[in-house]
Coordinates of C-alpha atoms and ligand atoms in Angstrom, one line a residue:
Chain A
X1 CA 0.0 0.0 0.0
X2 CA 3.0 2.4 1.1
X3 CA 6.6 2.3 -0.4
X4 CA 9.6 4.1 0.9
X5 CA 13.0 4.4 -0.8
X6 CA 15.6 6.2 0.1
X7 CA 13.3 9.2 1.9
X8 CA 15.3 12.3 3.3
X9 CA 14.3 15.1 5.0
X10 CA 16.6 18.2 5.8
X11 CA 16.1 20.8 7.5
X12 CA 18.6 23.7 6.5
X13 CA 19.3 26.7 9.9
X14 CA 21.8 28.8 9.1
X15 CA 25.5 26.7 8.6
X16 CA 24.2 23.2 10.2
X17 CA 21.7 20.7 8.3
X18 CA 19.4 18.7 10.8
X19 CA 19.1 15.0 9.3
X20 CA 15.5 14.9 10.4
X21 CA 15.1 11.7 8.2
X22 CA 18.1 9.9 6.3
X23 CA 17.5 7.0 3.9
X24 CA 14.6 5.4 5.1
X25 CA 13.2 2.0 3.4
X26 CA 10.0 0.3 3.8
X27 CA 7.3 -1.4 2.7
X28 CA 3.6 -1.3 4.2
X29 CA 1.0 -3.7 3.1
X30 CA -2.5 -3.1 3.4
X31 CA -4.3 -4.0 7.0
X32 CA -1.1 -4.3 8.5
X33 CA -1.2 -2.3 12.3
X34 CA 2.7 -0.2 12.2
X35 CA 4.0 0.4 15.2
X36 CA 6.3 3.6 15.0
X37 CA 9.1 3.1 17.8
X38 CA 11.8 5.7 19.1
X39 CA 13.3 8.1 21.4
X40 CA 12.9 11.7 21.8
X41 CA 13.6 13.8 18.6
X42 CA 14.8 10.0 16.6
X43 CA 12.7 11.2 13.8
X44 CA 9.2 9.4 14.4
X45 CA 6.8 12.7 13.8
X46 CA 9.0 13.3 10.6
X47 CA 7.9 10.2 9.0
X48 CA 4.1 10.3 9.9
X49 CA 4.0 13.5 8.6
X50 CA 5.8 12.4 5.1
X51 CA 3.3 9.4 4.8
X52 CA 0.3 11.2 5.7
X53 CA 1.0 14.0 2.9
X54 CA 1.3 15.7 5.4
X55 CA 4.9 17.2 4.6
X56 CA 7.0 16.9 1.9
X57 CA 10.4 14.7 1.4
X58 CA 13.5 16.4 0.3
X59 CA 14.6 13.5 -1.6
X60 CA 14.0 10.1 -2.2
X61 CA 10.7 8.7 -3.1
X62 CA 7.3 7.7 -1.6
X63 CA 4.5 6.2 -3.4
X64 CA 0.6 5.3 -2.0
X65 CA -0.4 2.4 -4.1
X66 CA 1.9 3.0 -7.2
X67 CA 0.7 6.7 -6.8
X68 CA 4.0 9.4 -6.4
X69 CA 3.9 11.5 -3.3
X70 CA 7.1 13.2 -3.1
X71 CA 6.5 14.9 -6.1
X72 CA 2.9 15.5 -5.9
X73 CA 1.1 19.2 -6.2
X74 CA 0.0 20.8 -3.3
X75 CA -3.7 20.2 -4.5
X76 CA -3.0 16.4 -5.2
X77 CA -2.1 16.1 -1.3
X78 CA -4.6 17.6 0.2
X79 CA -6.9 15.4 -2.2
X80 CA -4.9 12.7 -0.9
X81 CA -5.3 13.4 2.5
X82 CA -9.1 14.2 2.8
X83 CA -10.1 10.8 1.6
X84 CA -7.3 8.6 2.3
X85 CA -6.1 9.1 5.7
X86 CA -6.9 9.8 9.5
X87 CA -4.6 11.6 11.6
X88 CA -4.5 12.2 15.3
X89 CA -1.7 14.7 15.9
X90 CA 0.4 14.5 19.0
X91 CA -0.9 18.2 20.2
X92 CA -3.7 20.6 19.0
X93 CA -6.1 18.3 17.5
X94 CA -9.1 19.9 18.0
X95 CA -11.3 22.9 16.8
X96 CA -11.8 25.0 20.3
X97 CA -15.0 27.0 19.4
X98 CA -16.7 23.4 18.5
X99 CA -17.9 20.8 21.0
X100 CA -16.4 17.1 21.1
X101 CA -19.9 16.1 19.0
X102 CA -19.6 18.8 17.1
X103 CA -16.0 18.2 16.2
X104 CA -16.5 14.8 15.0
X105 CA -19.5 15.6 13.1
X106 CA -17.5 18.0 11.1
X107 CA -15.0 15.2 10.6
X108 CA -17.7 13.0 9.2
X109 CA -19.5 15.6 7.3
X110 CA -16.4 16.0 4.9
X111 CA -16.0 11.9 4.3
X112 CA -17.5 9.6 1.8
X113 CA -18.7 7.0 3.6
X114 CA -18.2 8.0 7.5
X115 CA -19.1 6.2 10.6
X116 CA -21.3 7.0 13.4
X117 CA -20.4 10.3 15.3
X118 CA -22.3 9.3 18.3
X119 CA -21.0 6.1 18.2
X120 CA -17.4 7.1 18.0
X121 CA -17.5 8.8 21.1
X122 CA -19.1 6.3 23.0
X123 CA -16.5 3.5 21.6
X124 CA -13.9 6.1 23.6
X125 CA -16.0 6.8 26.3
X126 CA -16.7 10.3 26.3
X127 CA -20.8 9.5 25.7
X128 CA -21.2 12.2 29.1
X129 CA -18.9 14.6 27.8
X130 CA -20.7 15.7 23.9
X131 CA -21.5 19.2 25.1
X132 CA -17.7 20.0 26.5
X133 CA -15.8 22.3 24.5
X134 CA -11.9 21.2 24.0
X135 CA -10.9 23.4 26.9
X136 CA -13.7 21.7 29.1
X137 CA -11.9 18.4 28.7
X138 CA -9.0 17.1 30.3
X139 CA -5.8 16.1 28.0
X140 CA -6.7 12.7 28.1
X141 CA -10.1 13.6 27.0
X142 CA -9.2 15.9 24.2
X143 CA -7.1 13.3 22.5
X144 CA -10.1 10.8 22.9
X145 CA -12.1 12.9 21.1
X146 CA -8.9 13.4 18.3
X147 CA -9.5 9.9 18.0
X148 CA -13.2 9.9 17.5
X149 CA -12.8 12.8 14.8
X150 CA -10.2 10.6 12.9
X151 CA -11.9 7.1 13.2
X152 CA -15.5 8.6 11.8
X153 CA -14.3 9.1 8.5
X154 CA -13.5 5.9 8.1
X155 CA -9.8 6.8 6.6
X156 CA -7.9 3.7 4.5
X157 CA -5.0 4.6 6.6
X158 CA -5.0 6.1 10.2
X159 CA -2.1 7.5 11.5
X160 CA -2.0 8.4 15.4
X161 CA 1.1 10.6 16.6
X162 CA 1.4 9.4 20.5
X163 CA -2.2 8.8 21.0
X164 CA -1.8 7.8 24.4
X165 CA 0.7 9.9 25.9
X166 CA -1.1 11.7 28.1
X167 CA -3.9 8.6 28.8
X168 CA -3.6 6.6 31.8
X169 CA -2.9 3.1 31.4
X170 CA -6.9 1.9 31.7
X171 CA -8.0 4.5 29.0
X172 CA -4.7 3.6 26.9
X173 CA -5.8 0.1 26.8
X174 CA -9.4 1.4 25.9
X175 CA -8.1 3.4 23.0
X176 CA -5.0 1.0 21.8
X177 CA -8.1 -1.5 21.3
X178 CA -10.1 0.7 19.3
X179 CA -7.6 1.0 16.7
X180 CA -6.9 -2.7 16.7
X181 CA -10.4 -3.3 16.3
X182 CA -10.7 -0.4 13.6
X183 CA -7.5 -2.2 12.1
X184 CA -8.7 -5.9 11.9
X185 CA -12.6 -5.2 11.5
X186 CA -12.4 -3.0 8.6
X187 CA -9.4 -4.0 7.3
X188 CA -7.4 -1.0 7.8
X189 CA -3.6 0.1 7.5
X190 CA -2.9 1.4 11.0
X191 CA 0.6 3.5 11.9
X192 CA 1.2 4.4 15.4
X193 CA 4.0 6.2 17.3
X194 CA 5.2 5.9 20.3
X195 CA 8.0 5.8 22.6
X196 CA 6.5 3.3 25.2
X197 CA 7.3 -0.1 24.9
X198 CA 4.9 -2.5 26.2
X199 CA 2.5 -0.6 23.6
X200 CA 4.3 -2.1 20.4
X201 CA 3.1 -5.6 21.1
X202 CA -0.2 -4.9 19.3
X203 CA 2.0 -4.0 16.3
X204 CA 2.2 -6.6 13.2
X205 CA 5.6 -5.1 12.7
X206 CA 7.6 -2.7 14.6
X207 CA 9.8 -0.3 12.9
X208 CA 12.9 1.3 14.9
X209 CA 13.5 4.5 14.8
X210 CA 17.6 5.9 15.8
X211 CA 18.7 9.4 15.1
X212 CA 16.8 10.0 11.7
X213 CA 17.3 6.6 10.6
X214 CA 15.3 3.0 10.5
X215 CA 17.7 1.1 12.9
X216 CA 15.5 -2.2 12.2
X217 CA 11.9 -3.6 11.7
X218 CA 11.1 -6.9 13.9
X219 CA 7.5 -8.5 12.9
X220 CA 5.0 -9.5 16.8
X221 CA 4.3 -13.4 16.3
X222 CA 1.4 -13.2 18.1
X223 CA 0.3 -9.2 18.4
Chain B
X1 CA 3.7 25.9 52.9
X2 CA 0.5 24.9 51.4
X3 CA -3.0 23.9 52.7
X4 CA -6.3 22.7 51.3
X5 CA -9.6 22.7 53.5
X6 CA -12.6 21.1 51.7
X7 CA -11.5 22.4 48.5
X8 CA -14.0 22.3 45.7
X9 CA -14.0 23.0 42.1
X10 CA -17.7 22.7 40.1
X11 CA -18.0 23.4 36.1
X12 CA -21.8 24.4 35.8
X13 CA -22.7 22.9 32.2
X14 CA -26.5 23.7 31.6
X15 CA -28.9 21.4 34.0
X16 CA -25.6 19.1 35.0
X17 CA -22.7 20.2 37.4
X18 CA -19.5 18.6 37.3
X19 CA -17.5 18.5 40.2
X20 CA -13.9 18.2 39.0
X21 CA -12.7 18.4 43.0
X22 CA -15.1 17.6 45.7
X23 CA -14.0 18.5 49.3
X24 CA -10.3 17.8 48.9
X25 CA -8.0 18.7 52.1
X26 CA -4.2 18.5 52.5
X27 CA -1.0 20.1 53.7
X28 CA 2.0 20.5 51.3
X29 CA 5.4 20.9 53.4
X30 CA 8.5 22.7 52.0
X31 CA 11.4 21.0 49.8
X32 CA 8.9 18.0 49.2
X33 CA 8.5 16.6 46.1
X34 CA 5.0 15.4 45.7
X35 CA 3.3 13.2 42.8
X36 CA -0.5 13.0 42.1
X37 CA -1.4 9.9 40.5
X38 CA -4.5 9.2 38.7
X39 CA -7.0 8.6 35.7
X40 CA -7.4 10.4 33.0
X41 CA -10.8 13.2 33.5
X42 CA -10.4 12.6 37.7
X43 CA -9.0 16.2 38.6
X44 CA -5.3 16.5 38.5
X45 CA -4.7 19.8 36.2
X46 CA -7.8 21.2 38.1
X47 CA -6.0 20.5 41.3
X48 CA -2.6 21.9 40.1
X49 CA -4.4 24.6 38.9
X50 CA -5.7 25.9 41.8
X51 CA -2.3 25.2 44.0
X52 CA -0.8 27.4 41.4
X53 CA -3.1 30.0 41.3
X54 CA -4.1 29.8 37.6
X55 CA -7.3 29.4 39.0
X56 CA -9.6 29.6 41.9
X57 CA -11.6 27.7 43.5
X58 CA -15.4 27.2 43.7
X59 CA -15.4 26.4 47.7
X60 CA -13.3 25.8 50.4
X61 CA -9.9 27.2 51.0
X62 CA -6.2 27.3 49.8
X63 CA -3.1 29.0 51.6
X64 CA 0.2 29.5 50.8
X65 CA 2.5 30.2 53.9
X66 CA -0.6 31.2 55.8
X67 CA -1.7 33.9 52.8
X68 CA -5.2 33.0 51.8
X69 CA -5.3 32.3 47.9
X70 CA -9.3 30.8 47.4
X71 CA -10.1 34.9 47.7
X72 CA -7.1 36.7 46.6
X73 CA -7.6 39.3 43.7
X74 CA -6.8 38.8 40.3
X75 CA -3.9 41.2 41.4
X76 CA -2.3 39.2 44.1
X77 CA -2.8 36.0 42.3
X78 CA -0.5 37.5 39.7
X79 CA 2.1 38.2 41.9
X80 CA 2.0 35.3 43.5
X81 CA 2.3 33.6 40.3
X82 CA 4.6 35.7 39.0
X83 CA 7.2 34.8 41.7
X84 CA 6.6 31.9 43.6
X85 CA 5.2 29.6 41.2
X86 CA 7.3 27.8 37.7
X87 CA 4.5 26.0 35.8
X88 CA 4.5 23.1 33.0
X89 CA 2.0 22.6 31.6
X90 CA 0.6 19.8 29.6
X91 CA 0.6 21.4 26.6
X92 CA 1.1 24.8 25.1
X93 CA 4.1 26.3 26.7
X94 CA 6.2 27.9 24.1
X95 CA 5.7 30.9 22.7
X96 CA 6.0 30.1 19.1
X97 CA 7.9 33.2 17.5
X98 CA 11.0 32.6 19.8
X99 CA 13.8 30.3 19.8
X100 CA 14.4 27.8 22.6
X101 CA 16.9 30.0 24.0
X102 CA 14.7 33.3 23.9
X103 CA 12.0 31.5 25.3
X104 CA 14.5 30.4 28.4
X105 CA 15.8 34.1 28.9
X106 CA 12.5 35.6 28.9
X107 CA 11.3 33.7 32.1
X108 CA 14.7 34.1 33.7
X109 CA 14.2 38.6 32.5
X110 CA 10.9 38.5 34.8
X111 CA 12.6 36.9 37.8
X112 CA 13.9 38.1 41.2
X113 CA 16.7 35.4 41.1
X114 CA 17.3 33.6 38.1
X115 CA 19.4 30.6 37.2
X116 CA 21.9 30.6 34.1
X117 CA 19.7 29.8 30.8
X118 CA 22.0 28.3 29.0
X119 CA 23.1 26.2 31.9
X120 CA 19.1 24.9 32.0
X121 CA 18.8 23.9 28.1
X122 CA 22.3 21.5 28.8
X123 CA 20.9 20.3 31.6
X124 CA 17.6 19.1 29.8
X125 CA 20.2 18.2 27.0
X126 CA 19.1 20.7 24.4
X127 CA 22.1 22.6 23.7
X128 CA 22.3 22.0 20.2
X129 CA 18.5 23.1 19.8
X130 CA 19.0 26.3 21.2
X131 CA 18.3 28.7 18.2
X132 CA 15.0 26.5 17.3
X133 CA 12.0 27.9 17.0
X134 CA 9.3 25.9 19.1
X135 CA 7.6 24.6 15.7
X136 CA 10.9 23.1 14.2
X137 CA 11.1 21.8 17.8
X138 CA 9.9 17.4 18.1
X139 CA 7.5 17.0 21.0
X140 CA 9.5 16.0 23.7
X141 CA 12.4 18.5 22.8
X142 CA 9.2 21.3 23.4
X143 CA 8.6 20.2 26.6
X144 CA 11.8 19.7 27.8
X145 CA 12.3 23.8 26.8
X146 CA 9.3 24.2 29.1
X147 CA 11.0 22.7 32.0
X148 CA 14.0 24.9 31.1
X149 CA 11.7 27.7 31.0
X150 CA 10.3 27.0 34.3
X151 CA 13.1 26.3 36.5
X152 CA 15.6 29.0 35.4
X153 CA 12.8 31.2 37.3
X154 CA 14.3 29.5 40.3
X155 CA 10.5 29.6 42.0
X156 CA 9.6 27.8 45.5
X157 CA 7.4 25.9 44.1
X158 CA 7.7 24.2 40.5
X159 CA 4.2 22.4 39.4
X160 CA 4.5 19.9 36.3
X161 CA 1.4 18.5 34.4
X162 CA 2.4 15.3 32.6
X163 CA 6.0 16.5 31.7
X164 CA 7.4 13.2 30.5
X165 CA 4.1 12.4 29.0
X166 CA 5.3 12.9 25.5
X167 CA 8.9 11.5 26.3
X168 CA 10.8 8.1 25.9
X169 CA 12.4 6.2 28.8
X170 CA 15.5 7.8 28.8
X171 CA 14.9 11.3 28.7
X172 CA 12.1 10.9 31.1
X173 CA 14.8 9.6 33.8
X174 CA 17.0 12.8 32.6
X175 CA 14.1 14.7 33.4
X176 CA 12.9 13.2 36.4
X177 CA 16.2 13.0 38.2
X178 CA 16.6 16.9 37.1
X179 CA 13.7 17.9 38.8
X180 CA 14.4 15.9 41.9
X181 CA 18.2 17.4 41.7
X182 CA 15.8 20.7 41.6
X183 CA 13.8 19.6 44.9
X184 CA 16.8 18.6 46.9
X185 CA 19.8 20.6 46.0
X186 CA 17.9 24.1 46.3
X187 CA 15.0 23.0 49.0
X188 CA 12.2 23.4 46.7
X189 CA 8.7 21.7 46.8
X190 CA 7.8 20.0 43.5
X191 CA 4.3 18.8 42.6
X192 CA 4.2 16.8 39.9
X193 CA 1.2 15.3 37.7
X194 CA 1.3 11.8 36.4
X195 CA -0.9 9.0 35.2
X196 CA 2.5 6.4 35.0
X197 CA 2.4 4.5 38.2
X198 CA 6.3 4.0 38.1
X199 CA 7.1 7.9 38.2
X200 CA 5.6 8.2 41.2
X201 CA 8.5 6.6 43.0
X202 CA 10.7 9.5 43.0
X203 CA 7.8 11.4 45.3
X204 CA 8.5 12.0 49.2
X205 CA 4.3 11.4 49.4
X206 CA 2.1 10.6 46.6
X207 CA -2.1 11.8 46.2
X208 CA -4.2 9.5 44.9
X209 CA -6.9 11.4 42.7
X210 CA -10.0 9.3 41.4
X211 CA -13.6 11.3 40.5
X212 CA -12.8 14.5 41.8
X213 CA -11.7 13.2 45.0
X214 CA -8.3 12.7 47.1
X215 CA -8.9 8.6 47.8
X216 CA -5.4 8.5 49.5
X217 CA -2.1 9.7 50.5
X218 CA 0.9 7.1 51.1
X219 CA 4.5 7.9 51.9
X220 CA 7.5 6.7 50.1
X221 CA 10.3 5.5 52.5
X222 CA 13.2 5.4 50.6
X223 CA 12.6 7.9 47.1
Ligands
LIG1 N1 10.8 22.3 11.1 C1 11.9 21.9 11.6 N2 13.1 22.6 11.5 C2 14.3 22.1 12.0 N3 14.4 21.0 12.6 C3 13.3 20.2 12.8 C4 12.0 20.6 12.3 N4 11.1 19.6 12.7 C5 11.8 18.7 13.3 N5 13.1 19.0 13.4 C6 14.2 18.2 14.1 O1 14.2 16.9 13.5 C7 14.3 15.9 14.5 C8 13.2 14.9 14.5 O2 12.0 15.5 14.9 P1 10.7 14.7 15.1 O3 9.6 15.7 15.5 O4 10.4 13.8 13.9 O5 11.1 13.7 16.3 P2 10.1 12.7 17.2 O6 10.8 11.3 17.0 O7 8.7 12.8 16.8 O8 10.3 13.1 18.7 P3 9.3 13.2 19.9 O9 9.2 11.8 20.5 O10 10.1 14.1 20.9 O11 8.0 13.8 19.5 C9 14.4 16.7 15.9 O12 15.7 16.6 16.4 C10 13.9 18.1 15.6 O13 14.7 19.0 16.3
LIG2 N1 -13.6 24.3 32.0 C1 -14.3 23.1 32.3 N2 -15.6 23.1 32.1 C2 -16.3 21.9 32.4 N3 -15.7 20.8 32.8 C3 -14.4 20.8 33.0 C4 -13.6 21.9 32.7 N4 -12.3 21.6 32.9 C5 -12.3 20.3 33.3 N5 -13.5 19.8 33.3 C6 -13.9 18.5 33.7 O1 -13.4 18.2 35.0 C7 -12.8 16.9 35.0 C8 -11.4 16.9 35.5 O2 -10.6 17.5 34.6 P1 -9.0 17.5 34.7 O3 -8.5 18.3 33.5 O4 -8.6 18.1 36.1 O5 -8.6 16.0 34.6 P2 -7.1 15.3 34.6 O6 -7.0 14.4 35.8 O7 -6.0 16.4 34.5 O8 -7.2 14.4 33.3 P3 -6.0 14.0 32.2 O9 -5.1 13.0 32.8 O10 -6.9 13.5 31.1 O11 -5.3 15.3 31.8 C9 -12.9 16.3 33.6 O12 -13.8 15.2 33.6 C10 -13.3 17.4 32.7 O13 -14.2 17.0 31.7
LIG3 MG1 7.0 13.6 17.8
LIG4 MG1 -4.7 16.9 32.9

């Protein structure tokens, strides 16, 4: 579904360039649940961001089922992006003068064949909490309804940017199973990052991340 | 240094009220490093808001060193803010149009005693990110240029919300052991929010926050 060769991205300040990305390689197949995995500042956000179309690489080349991003318009992205993918950024998700319903129904609304707004927010338990505006949520809350607003439109690919950083573990086990079940139900491609561990065991593959480069991918037996 | 009598905080949201705190009492001793642990929705920010004076409370009272805060003016809650208080927040901390460094100096310029800035970005292990802007910034490098922020201030009291939330093992244990090296070396009192059970053994006493409401408070022996 998603191929990767040789995919830079520099970033040029003043004399130094910052290898954000050096050389990366992969392959992603379709249904397949990505785990993302890698320290502070390795690179990780870089990469969603390039996939997502949601940034641009500064070389090498990335293609969406034989389709060329790298050197796509500006118009063919965005195109891309509406109908193809989900994204739940690591911060500011949300649109503040809109409630969590509210917010999801917009998602939907722009999608061709979306899910049930209602129902997303009950799947991450925020049924009590429609009426709350983003800054009458608490962190974890906000980023369950990020996840609500990304599921509804029933994307081909969702990509999630630290979804549970700021969730306990009870609600991260609430939301990591959501986006398995999204994954294997609807047979989605799903790409995660994160830094924590014991989360990459629901991955089908894992893919390492080191200092702008993929240091190894290891595939879960049993995820 | 601080106290809480039946503190309450209620959010009135047409017909329903939502009682972040309910009747929450405590004392807060100096140079103590305290952790609240807890779900995600059950009251944490709203607590460290209040201790902080970002905000005030609906009932019940809050001291700091026998100076009421729960009726203070918007005035003296400013100045107590201003010098007494270094805050991280869970998100939004940076302002965007100024590099890491700027951002550092600025919060040591309003200061009555500031530490070195450049000093605080090594210690966080930023130094070579010092002339980025907050946007070219990864997650975890923005919120270790929070802590930066906050503890060149050099404030009694230093309140976190999630700080290593959005960072991997490694530099969580950087930070962690920096703001315990904070706590100790210079007698301050930390307060620290976290949902990750393990972080809360680096706290002299940890609360236990569940529905609004301070369940328990337990004593580590040996931090
Ligand atoms: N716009 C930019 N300009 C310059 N450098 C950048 C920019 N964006 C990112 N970087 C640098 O590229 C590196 C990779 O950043 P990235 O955000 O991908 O890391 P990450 O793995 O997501 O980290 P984290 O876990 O902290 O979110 C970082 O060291 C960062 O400083
Ligand atoms: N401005 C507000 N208006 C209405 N309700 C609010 C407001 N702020 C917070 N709440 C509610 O109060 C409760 C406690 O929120 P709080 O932000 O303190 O939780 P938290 O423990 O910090 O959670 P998290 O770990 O998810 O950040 C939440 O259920 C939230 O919906
Ligand atoms: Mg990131
Ligand atoms: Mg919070």
């Amino acid at each position: 579904l998603i191929t990767a060769k040789a995919l830079c991205k520099y970033y040029q300040m003043g004399d130094i360039t910052v290898k954000a990305l050096q050389n990366v390689d992969f392959s992603i197949y379709s249904g397949e649940l990505i785990v993302i995995l890698g320290p502070s500042g390795s690179g990780k956000s870089t990469l969603l961001n390039l996939v997502g179309g949601m940034d641009q690489a500064t070389r090498g080349e990335l293609y969406y089922k034989n389709t060329p991003l790298h050197n796509a318009s500006p118009k063919q992205l965005t195109f891309f992006r509406r109908n193809n993918v989900g994204f739940v950024f690591q911060f500011y998700n949300l649109i503040p003068n809109l409630t969590a319903y509210e917010n999801v129904c917009l998602s939907a609304e722009i999608a061709q064949n979306p899910l049930s707004p209602g129902e997303m927010l009950e799947k991450v338990g925020l049924a009590e909490r429609t009426s709350h505006f983003p800054a009458q949520l608490s962190g974890g809350e906000q980023q369950r309804v990020a996840l609500a607003r990304a599921i509804v439109k029933n994307p081909e690919i969702l990509l999630c940017d630290e979804p549970t950083g700021a969730l306990d573990y009870q609600t991260s086990i609430q939301v990591l199973q959501l986006l398995k079940h999204f994954c294997e139900e609807y047979h989605k491609t799903v790409i995660l990052i994160t830094h924590n561990t014991p989360i990459a065991q629901i991955a089908n593959r894992i893919f390492y991340i080191k200092d702008g480069q993929l240091s190894r991918i290891t595939a879960n037996e049993q995820p």
